[in-house]
XYZ file of C-alpha atoms in Angstrom:
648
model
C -11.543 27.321 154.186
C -15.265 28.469 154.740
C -16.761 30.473 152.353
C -16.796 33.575 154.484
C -13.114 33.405 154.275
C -12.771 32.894 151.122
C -14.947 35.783 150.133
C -13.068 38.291 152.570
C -9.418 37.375 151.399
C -11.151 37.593 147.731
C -12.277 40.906 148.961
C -8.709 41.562 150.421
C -7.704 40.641 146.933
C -9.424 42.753 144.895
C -9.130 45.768 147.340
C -5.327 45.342 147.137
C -5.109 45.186 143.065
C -7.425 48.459 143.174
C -5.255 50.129 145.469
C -1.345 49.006 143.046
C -3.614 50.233 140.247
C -4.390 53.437 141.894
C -1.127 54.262 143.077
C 1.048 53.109 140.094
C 0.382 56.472 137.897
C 1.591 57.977 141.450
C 4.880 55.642 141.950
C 6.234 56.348 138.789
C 5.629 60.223 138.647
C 8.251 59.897 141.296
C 10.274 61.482 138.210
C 9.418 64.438 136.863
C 8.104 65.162 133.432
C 10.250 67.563 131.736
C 8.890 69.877 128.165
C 12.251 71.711 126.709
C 10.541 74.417 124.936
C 12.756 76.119 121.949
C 11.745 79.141 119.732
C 14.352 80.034 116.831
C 15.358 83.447 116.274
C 14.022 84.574 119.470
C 15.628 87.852 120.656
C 16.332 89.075 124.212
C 13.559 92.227 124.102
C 11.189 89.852 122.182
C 8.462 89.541 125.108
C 7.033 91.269 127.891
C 8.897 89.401 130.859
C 12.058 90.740 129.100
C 11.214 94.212 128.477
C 9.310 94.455 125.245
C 6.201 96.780 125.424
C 5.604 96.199 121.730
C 4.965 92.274 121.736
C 2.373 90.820 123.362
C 3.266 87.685 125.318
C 1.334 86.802 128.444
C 2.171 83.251 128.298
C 5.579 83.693 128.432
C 4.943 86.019 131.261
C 3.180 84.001 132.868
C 5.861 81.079 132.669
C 8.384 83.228 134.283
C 5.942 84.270 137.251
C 5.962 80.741 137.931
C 9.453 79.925 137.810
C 13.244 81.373 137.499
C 14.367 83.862 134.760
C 17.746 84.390 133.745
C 18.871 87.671 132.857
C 22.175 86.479 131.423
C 21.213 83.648 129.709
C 23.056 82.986 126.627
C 22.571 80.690 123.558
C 26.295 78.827 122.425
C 26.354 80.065 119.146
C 24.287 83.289 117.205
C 23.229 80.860 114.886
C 20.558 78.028 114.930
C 21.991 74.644 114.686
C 25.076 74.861 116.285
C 22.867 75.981 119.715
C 20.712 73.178 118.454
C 23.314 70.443 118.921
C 24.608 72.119 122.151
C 21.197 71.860 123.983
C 21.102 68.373 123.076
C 24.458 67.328 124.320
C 25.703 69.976 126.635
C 28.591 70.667 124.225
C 29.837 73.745 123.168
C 29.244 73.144 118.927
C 32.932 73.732 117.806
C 33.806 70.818 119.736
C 32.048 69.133 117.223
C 33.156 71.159 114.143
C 29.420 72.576 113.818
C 29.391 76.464 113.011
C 27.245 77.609 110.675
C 23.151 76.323 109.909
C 24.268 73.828 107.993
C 22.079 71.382 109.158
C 20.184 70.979 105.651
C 22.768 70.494 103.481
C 24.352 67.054 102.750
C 27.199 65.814 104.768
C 30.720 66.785 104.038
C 32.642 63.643 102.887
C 35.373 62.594 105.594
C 38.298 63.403 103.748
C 36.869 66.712 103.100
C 39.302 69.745 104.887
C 38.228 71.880 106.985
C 39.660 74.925 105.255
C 40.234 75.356 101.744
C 42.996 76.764 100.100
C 41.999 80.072 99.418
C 38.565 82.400 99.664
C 37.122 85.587 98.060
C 39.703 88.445 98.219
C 38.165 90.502 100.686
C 38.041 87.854 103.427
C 41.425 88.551 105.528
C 40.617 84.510 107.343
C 39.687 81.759 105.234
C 36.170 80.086 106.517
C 35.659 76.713 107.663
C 33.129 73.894 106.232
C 30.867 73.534 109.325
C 29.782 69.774 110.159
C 25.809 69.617 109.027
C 24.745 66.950 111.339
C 24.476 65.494 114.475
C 26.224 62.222 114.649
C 24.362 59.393 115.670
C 27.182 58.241 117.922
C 27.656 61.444 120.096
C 24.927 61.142 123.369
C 21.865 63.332 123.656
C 19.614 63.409 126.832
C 17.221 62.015 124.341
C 19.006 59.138 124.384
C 19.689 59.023 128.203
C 15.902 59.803 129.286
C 15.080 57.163 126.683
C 17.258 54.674 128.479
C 15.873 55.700 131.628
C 12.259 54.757 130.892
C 10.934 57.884 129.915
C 7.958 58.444 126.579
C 9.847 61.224 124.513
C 9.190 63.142 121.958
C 10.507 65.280 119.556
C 8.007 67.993 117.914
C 9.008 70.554 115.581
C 12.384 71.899 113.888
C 15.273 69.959 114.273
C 17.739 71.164 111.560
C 20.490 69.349 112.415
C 20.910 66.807 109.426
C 18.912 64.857 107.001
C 18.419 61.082 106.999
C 19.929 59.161 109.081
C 20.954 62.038 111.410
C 17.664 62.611 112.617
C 15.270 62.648 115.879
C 14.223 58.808 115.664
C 17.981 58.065 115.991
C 18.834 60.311 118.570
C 16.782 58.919 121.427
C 12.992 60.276 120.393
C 10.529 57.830 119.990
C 7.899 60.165 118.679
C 8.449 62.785 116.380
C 6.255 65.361 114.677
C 8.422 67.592 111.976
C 12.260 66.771 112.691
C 13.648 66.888 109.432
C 16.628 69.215 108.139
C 14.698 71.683 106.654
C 16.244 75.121 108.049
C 12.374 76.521 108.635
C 8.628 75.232 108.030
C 8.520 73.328 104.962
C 6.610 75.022 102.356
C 5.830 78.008 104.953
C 4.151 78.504 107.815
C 0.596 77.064 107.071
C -0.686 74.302 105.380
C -0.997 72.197 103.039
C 3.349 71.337 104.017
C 5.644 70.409 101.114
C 6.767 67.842 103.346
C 4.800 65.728 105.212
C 6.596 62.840 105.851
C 6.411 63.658 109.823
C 3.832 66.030 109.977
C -0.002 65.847 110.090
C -2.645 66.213 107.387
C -3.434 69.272 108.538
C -6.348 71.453 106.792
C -5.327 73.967 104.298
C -4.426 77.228 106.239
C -3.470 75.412 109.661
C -0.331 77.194 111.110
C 2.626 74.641 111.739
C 3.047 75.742 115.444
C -0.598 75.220 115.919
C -0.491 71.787 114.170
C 2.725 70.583 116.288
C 1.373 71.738 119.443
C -2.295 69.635 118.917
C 0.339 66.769 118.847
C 2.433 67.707 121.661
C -0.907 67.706 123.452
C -2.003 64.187 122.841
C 1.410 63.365 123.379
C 1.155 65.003 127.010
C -2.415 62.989 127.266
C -0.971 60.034 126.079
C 1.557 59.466 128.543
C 0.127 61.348 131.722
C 0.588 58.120 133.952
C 4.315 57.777 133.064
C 7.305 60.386 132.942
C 7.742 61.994 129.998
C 10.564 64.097 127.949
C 8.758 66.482 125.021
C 10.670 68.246 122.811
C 8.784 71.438 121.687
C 10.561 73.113 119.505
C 8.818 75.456 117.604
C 8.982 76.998 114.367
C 8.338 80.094 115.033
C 9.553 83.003 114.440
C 12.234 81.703 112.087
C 11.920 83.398 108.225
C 9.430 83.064 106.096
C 7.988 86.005 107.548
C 4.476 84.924 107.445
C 1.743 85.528 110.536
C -1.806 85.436 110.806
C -3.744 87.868 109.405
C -6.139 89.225 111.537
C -2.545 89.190 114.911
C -0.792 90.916 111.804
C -4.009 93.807 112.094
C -4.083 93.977 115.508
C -0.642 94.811 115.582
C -0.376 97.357 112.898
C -2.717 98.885 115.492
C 0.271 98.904 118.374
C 3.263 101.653 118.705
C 6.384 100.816 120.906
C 6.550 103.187 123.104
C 10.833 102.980 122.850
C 9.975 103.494 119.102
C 12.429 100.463 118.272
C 10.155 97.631 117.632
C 7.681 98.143 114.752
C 6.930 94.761 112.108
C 3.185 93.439 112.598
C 4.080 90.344 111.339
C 6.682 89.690 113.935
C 4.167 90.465 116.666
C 2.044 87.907 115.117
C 4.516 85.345 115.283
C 5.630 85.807 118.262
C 1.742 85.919 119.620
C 1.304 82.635 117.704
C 3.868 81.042 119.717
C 2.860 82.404 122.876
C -0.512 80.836 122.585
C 0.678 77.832 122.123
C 2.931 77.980 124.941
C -0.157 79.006 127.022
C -2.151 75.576 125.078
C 0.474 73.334 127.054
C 0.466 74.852 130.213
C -2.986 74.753 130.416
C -3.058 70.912 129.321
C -0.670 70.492 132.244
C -3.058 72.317 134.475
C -5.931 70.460 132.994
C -4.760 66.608 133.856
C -3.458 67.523 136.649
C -0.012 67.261 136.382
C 2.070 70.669 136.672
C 3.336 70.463 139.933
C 5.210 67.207 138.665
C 6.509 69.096 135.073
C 9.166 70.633 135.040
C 9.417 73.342 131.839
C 12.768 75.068 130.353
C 12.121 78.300 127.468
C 15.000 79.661 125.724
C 15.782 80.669 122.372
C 18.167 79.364 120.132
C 19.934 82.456 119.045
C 19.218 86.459 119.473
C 16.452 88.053 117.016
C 16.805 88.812 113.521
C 17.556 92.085 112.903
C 19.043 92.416 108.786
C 16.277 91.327 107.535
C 13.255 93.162 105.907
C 9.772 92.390 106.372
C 7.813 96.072 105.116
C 10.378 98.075 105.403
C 11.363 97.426 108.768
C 13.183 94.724 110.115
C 12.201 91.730 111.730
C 13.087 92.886 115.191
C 15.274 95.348 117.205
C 17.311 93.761 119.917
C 17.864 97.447 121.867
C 19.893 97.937 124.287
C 21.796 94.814 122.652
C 23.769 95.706 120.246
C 23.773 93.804 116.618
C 21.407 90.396 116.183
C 21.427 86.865 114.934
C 24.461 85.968 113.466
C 26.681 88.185 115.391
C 28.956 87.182 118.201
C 27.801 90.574 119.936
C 24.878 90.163 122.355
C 22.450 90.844 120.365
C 23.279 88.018 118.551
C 23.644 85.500 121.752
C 22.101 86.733 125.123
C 17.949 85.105 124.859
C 15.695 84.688 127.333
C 15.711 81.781 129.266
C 13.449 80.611 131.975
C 13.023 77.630 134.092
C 9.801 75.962 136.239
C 10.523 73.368 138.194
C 7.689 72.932 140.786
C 8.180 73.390 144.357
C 12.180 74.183 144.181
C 12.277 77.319 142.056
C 10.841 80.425 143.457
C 7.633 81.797 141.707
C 8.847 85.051 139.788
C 12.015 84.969 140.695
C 15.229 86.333 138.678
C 19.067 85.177 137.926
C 21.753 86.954 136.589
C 23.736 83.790 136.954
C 25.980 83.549 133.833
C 24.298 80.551 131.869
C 24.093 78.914 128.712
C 22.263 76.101 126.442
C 25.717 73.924 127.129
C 24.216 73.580 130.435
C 20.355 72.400 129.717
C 21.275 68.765 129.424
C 23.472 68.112 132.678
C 20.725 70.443 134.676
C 18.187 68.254 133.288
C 19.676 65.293 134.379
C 19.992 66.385 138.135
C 16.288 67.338 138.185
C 15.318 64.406 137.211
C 17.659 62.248 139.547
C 20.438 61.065 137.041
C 23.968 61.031 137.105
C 25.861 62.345 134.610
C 27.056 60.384 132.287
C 31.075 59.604 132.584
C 32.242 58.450 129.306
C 30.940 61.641 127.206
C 32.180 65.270 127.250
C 29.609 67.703 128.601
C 30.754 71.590 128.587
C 28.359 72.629 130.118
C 27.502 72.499 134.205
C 24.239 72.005 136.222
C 21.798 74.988 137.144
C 20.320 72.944 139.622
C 22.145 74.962 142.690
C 20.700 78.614 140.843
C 17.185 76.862 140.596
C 16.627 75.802 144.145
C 18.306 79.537 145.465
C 21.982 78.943 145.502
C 25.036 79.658 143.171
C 27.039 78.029 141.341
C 31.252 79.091 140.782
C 31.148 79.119 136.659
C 31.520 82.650 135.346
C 32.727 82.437 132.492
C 31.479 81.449 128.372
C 32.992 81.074 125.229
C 31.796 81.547 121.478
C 33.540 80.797 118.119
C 31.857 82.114 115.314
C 34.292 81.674 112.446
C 32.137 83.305 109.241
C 31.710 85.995 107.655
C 27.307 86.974 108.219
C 25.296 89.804 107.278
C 24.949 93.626 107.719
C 25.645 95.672 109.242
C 28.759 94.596 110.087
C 30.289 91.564 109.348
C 32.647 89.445 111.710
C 34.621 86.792 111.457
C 35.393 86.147 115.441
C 35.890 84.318 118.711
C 34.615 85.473 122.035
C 34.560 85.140 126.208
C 32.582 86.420 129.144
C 34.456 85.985 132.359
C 32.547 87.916 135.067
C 31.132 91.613 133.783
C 33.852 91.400 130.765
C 33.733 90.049 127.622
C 36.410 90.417 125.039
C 35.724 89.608 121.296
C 38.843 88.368 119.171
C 37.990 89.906 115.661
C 40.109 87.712 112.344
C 38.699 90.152 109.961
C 41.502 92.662 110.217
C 43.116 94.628 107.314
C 45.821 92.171 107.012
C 48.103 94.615 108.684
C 47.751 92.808 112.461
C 46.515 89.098 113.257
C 43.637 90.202 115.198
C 41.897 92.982 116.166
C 39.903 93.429 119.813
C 36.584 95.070 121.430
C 36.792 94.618 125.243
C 33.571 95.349 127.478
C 31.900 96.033 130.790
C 28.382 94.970 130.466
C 27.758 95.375 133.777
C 28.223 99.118 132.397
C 27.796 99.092 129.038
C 25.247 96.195 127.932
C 25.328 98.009 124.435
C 28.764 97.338 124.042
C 29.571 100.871 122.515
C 32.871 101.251 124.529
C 35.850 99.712 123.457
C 38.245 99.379 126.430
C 40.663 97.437 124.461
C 43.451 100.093 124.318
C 42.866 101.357 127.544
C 42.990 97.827 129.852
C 45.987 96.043 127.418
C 46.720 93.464 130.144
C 42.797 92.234 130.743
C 42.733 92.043 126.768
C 45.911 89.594 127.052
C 44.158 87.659 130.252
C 41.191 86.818 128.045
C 42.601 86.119 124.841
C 45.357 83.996 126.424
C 41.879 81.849 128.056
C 40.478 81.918 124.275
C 43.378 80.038 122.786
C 43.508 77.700 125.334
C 39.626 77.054 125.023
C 40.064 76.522 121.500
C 42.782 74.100 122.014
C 40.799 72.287 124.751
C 37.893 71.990 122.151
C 39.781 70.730 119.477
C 39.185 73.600 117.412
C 41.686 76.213 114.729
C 42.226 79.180 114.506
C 41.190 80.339 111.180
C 44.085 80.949 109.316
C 45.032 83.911 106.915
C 43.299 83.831 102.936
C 46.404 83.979 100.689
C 44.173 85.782 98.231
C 43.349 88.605 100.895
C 43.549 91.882 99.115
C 43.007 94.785 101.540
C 40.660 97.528 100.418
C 38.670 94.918 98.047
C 35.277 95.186 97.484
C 33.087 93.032 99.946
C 29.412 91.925 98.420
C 28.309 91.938 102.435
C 28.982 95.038 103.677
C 28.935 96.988 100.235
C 32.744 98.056 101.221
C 35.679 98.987 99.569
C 36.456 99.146 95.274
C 34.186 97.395 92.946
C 35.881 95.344 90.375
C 35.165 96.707 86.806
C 32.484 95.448 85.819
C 32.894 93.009 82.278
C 32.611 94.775 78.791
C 29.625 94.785 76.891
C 31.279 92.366 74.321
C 32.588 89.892 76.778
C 29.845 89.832 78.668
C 27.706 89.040 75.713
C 29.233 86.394 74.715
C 27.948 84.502 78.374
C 24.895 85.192 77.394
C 22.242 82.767 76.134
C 19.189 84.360 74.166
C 16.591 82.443 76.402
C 18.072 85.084 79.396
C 15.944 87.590 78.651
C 18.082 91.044 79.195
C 19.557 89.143 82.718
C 23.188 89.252 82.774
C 25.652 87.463 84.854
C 27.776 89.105 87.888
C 31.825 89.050 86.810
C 32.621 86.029 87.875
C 29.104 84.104 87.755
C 28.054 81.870 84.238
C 24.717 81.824 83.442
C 23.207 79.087 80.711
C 19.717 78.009 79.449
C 18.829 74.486 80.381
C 15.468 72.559 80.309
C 13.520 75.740 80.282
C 15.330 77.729 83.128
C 18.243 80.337 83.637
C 20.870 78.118 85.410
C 23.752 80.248 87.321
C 26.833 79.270 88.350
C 29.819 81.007 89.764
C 34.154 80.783 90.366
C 33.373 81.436 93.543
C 31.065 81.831 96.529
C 28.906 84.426 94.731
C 26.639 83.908 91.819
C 24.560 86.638 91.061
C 22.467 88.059 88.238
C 21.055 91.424 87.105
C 19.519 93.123 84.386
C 19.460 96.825 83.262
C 15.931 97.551 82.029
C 13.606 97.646 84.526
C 9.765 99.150 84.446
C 9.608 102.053 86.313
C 8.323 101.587 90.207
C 7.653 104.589 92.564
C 7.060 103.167 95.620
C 8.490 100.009 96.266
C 8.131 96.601 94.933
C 7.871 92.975 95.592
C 10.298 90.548 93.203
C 8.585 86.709 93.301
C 10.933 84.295 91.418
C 10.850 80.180 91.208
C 13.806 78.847 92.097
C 15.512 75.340 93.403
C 19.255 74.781 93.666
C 22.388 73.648 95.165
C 23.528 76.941 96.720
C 23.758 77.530 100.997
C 22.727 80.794 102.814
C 20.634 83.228 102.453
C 19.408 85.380 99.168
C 19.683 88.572 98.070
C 17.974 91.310 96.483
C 20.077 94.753 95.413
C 18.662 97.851 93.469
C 20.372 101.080 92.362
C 18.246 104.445 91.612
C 19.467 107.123 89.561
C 21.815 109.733 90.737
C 23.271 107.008 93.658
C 26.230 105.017 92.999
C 26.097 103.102 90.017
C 27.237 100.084 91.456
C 24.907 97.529 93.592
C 25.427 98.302 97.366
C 24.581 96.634 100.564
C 22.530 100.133 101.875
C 20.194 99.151 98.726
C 19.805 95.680 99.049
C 17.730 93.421 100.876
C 17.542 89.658 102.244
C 15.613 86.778 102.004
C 15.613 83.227 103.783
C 15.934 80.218 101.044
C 15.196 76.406 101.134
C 18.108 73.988 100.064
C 16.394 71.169 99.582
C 16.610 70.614 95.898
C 12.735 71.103 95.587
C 11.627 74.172 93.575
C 10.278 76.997 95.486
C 8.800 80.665 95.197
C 10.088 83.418 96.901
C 8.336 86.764 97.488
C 10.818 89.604 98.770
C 9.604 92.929 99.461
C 11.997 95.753 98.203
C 11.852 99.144 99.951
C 13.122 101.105 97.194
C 12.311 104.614 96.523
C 11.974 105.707 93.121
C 13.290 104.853 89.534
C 15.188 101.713 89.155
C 17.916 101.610 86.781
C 19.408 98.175 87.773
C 18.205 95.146 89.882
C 20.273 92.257 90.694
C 19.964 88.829 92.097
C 21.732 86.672 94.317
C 20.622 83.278 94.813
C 22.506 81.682 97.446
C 26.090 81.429 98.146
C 28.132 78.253 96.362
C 30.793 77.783 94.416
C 30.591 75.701 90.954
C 27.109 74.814 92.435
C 23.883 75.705 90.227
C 20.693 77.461 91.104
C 17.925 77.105 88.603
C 15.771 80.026 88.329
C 12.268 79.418 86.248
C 10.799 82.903 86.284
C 10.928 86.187 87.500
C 8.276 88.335 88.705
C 8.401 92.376 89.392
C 5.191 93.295 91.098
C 3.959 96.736 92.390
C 2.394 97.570 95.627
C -0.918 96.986 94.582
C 0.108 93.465 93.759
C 0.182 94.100 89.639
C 2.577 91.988 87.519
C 4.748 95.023 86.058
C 6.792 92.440 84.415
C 7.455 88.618 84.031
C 10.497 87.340 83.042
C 9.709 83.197 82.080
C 12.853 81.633 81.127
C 11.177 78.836 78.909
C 10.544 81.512 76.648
């Protein structure tokens, strides 16, 4: 061969191995890229798109110009990790025996049973022991897109066990956060009391600003090859904590339906919406939106018990109740979906969806068949996204525990069509259940009860709830033995107080080291290694003292704490000339950490006038301790009015 021919087929060569380089980025973006964006407490009014004219979200806005927005989108479960597990494997979560946050807390032993033998006397259904993990053996689309060839990532909270029930074993190959922890550990800005996952960020950074910087090298990273990212944000989950200068600009803002009011909601929820708007303009930037396919939705309705100010959190009007209730409030969330050249820019659903159904629509965008040797309750939105329909009309939600004000609700539920009938197991005792039946296509408040008046569309649906919850492998709650009707109930504030202890018998519980704190009637309190230790005979240990300073207008309580309790705290007050017993209208909430680390708590207390009693509940547990180091009652202004230091 001359060596003009061997220099042209060199040429051919090198000409051919420019071109296969060139084109292999191409060749395998022949799948898409798909970013599952979560937020956590999320409610239905909290944006723009969705109706808010309080919150300012034109990221979110923006997505849903671009893409499809479901008007009856729903989350599986009012709480947080249950929807958690059911967006990652299409389940509904009482299949799998999760139904409650528990995701922190360590797993139950196997022989443990599901219901104990007896609860609190004003619970007419005994309450189950939710799973707190997501087993390593049950499929995830992390694990299928992983399989498939795809760079994933998980980024942010997870919450749905510790060690070894965690992102790295549930198809993820890079994670950023992903630990049990029910919120941001240590808050929402740096330095992170855990850091095992997250970056060494620089004091002040906010978490959702720190996971998104490494969702975007992530995205830059792997820009040649499909990818699945995980962005699940902290945000706006408790502690209540924004920046300052979004919390100014919103105390500047009125809602003109005078219903949403908390700056520091507005900041969150701006926080997250910028870095929502970070991403798509990444996508935009390397050129690769029209091959990225993005998903929003929330993992349960917004918080609306709360206090943050004096207000709550958020107001989820025209939805009645919030997170933690099986009303909508507490389940319908926005949810939107861009998937480039199918869905129609801007348009709108009110297709009957859920997060069961994110996994096996993610899997026909992307080209893959469903897997056949795992359970999937949920069905593909694939039809709804490219303009067609799909014949599912009907959801079902199991939501077997007792949760907070203003009105609690032990329940199960279905939507089939424009009805949805709730099957209530907090009754009197007098009746096994009681019913609320409603038109939302007519009444999306859910303020009329059409139980008694449409008996045989009541038996219909809760003749298709029993036989969901036998398909799913999940009981009915069954009655508490130790139901007394008419009780007093340490939720709601209802019913008879028990008499509270004599002064004798009550001192006796007391060690000297307690400082004037006293315990509830059935809670022990004890001095040990410098801190107040509480216990209680049941779920509810709580402590309270009698001589308070005097506070005019409001106060903030700080305390230390760590423990072994679950749930959420509490705060109650009484003033003079009210009841003299504590009261759920004088109380207030606040969002702990169960991690057996110590933490300090700051809850703001709206009360009006003198206090003559203030009481503490930390946590729910029974024959579990929670450690208490000190006690702080601060005014306003941010004074120390008094300091209660157990070591003492």
């Amino acid at each position: 061969m001359n060596v003009r021919c061997t220099a042209l087929l060199a040429g051919i060569l090198v000409s051919a191995i420019a071109v296969i380089g060139l084109t292999r980025p191409t060749l395998a973006q022949t799948k898409p890229n798909i970013i599952m964006v979560l937020t956590d407490d999320q409610g239905w009014m909290d944006s723009g798109v969705y109706g808010s004219a309080y919150y300012q979200t034109p990221n979110m806005d923006r997505l849903a110009g671009m893409g499809l927005r479901f008007t009856n989108a729903y989350s599986a479960s009012p709480l947080c990790s249950p929807t958690r597990l059911s967006v990652l494997t299409g389940k509904y979560p009482h299949r799998l025996g999760m139904t409650s946050p528990t995701g922190h807390l360590p797993t139950l032993p196997a022989d443990r049973p599901l219901y104990r033998g007896q609860g609190p006397k004003w619970q007419a259904y005994l309450v189950p022991d939710s799973r707190r993990e997501l087993p390593n053996n049950v499929l995830t689309y992390g694990n299928v897109f992983q399989d498939a060839g795809y760079a994933t990532a998980f980024m942010g909270k997870w919450h749905l066990g510790k060690k070894p029930y965690i992102p790295e074993n549930q198809g993820f190959d890079v994670v950023v956060g992903g630990r049990g922890v029910p919120g941001p550990p240590g808050g929402f800005f740096a330095p992170w009391t855990n850091k095992e996952t997250l970056p060494d960020s620089e004091a002040g950074t906010h978490i959702d600003d720190a996971i998104t910087d490494e969702a975007l090298a992530f995205i830059e990273d792997n820009k040649g090859k499909p990818f699945l990212l995980n962005l699940w944000f902290y945000g706006v989950h408790a502690p209540f904590q924004g920046k300052e200068e979004l919390i100014e600009k919103y105390r500047g803002i009125t809602d003109p339906r005078g219903v949403q009011d908390c700056p520091v909601m507005g900041a969150m929820l701006e926080t997250v919406d910028d870095n929502l708007g970070r991403v798509m303009d990444q996508l935009d930037r390397l050129g690769i939106a029209d091959n990225t396919i993005i998903i929003f939705w929330s993992d349960n309705g917004g918080n609306m018990y709360d206090q943050v100010n004096g207000t709550t959190p958020t107001n989820n009007a025209p939805l009645s109740m919030g997170k933690g209730h099986i009303h909508e409030g507490g389940i319908r969330v926005p949810g939107i979906v861009v998937w480039p050249g199918r869905t129609t820019p801007g348009s709108v659903s009110d297709t009957i969806v859920s997060t069961i159904d994110l996994f096996p629509t993610m899997l026909d965008m992307a080209g893959m068949t469903r897997p056949a040797d795992t359970v999937i309750d949920g069905i593909s939105l694939a039809p709804v996204l490219t303009g067609g329909s799909v014949e599912r009309d009907t959801l079902y939600f199991h939501m077997p525990h007792y949760i907070p004000k203003p009105k609690h609700m032990s329940a199960s539920a279905v939507r089939q069509g424009d009805y949805k009938l709730i099957r209530v197991y907090d009754t009197d005792g007098d009746e096994p259940f009681k019913y609320e039946l409603y038109n939302l296509a007519e009444d999306i408040g859910e303020t009329n009860n059409l139980a008694d008046s449409m008996p045989d569309k009541v038996k219909t649906l809760d003749a298709m709830i029993a036989q969901h919850l036998r398909d799913t492998n999940t009981p009915v709650p069954p009655p508490n033995p130790a139901f007394v009707p008419g009780s007093y109930n340490p939720i709601t504030g209802e019913g008879t107080p028990d008499t509270e202890p004599s002064e004798d018998d009550t001192d006796r519980r007391i060690p000297s080291t307690a400082q004037g704190w006293r315990p509830g009637p059935t809670t022990n309190i004890s001095a040990n290694g410098g801190h107040l230790v509480v216990t209680s005979t049941i779920n509810d240990p709580w402590v309270y003292i009698e001589r308070v300073p005097r506070v005019d207008d409001g106060f903030v309580v700080r305390l230390r704490m760590r423990g072994q309790t679950q749930g959420v705290g509490q705060v109650f007050w009484v003033n003079p000339g009210g009841a003299r017993h504590f009261n759920a209208s004088r109380s207030t909430r606040f969002n702990m950490t169960h991690d057996g680390e110590w933490h300090t708590y700051e809850i703001s207390v709206p009360s009006q006038g003198r206090l003559t009693k203030l009481r503490i509940d930390p946590g729910q547990a029974k024959d579990k301790e929670a450690r208490i180091d000190w006690v702080e009652l601060v005014n306003p202004e941010g004074r120390v009015l008094r300091r209660w230091d157990f070591e003492r």
